[in-house]
Tab-separated table of C-alpha atoms in Angstrom:
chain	number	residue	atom	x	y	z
A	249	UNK	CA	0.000	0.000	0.000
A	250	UNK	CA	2.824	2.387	0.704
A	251	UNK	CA	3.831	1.911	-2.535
A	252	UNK	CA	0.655	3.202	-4.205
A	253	UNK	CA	0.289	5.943	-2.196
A	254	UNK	CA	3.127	8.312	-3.627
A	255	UNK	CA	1.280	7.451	-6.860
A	256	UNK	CA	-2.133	8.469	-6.008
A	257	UNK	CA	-1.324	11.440	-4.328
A	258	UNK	CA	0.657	12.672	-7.554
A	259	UNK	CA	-1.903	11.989	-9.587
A	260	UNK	CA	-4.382	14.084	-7.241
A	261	UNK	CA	-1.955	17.076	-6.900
A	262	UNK	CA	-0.774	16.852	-10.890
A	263	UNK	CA	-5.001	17.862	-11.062
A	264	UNK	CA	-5.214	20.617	-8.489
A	265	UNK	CA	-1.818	21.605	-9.706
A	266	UNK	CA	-3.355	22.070	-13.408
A	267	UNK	CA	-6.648	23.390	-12.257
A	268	UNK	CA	-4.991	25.716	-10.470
A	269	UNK	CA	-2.445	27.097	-13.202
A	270	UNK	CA	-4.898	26.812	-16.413
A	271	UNK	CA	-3.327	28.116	-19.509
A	272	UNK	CA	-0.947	30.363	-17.900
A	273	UNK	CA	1.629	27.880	-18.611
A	274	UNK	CA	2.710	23.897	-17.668
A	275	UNK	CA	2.803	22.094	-14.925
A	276	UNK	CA	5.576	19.645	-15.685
A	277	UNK	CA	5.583	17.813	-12.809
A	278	UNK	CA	4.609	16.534	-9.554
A	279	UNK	CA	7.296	15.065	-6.916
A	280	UNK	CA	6.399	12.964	-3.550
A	281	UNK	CA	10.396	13.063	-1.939
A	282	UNK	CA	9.355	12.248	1.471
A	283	UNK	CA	6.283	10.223	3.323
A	284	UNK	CA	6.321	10.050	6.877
A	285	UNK	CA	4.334	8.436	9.971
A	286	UNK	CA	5.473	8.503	13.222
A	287	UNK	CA	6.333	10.615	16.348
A	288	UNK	CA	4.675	13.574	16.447
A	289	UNK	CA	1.331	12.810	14.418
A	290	UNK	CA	-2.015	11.268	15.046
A	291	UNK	CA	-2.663	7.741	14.691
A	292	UNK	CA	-3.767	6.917	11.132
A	293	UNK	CA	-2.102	10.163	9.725
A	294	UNK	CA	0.646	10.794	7.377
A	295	UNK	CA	3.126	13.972	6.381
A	296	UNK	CA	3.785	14.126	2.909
A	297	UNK	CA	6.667	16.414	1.078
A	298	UNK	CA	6.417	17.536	-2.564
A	299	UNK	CA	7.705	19.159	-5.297
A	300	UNK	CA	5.769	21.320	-8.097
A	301	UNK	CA	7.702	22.252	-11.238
A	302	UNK	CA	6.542	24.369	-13.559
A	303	UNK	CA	7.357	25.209	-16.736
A	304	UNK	CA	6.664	27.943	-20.044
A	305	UNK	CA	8.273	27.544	-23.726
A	306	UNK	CA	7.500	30.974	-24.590
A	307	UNK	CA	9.404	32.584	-21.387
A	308	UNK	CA	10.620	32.286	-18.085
A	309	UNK	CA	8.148	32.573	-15.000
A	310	UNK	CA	8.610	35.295	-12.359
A	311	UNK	CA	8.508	34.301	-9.073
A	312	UNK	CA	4.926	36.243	-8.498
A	313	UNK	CA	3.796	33.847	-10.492
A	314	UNK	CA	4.546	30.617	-9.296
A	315	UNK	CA	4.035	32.121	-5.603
A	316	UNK	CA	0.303	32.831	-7.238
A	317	UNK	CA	0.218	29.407	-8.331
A	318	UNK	CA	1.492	27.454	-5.306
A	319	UNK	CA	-1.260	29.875	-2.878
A	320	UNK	CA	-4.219	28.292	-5.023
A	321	UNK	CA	-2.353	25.049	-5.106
A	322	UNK	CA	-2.486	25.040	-1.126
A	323	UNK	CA	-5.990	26.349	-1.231
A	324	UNK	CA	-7.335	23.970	-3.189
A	325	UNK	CA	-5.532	20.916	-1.169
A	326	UNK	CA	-7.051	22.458	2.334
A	327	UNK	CA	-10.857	23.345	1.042
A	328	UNK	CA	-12.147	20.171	2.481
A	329	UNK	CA	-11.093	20.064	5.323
A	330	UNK	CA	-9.282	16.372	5.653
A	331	UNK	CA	-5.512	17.953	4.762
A	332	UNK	CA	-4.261	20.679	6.001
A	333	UNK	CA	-1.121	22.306	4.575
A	334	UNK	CA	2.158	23.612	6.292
A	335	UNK	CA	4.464	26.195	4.148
């Protein structure tokens, strides 16, 4: 199951990720580096790590930008509630 889960949770961001950039430009890619359980966390919960990396052909992207992107990003990850997002 571990194994899946890196998978799944790519696959969900690589969505919000998209959703959240539309046509402005790419998102390339979605990285899980680091799942953790453990000390520290409720029972049953999980800390996940990961990468965004976007990308536009035509130009390069100013930081406002991708700081634009990454704010709905984390928006759209927290709206229901069930994750909630540390910077």
């Amino acid at each position: 199951m571990r194994r899946r889960l890196p998978s799944t949770v790519q696959k969900q961001l690589l969505k919000i990720a998209r959703a959240a950039v539309g046509n402005a430009f790419a998102v390339e890619r979605v990285d899980v580096f680091d799942v953790y359980r453990g000390k520290g966390l409720p029972e049953g919960k999980k800390s996940l790590a990961f990468a965004l990396v976007f990308r536009s052909a035509e130009r390069t992207l100013t930081d406002d930008e991708v700081n634009a992107a990454l704010a709905k990003v984390q928006k759209r990850i927290a709206a229901d509630g069930k994750i909630s997002v540390r910077a």
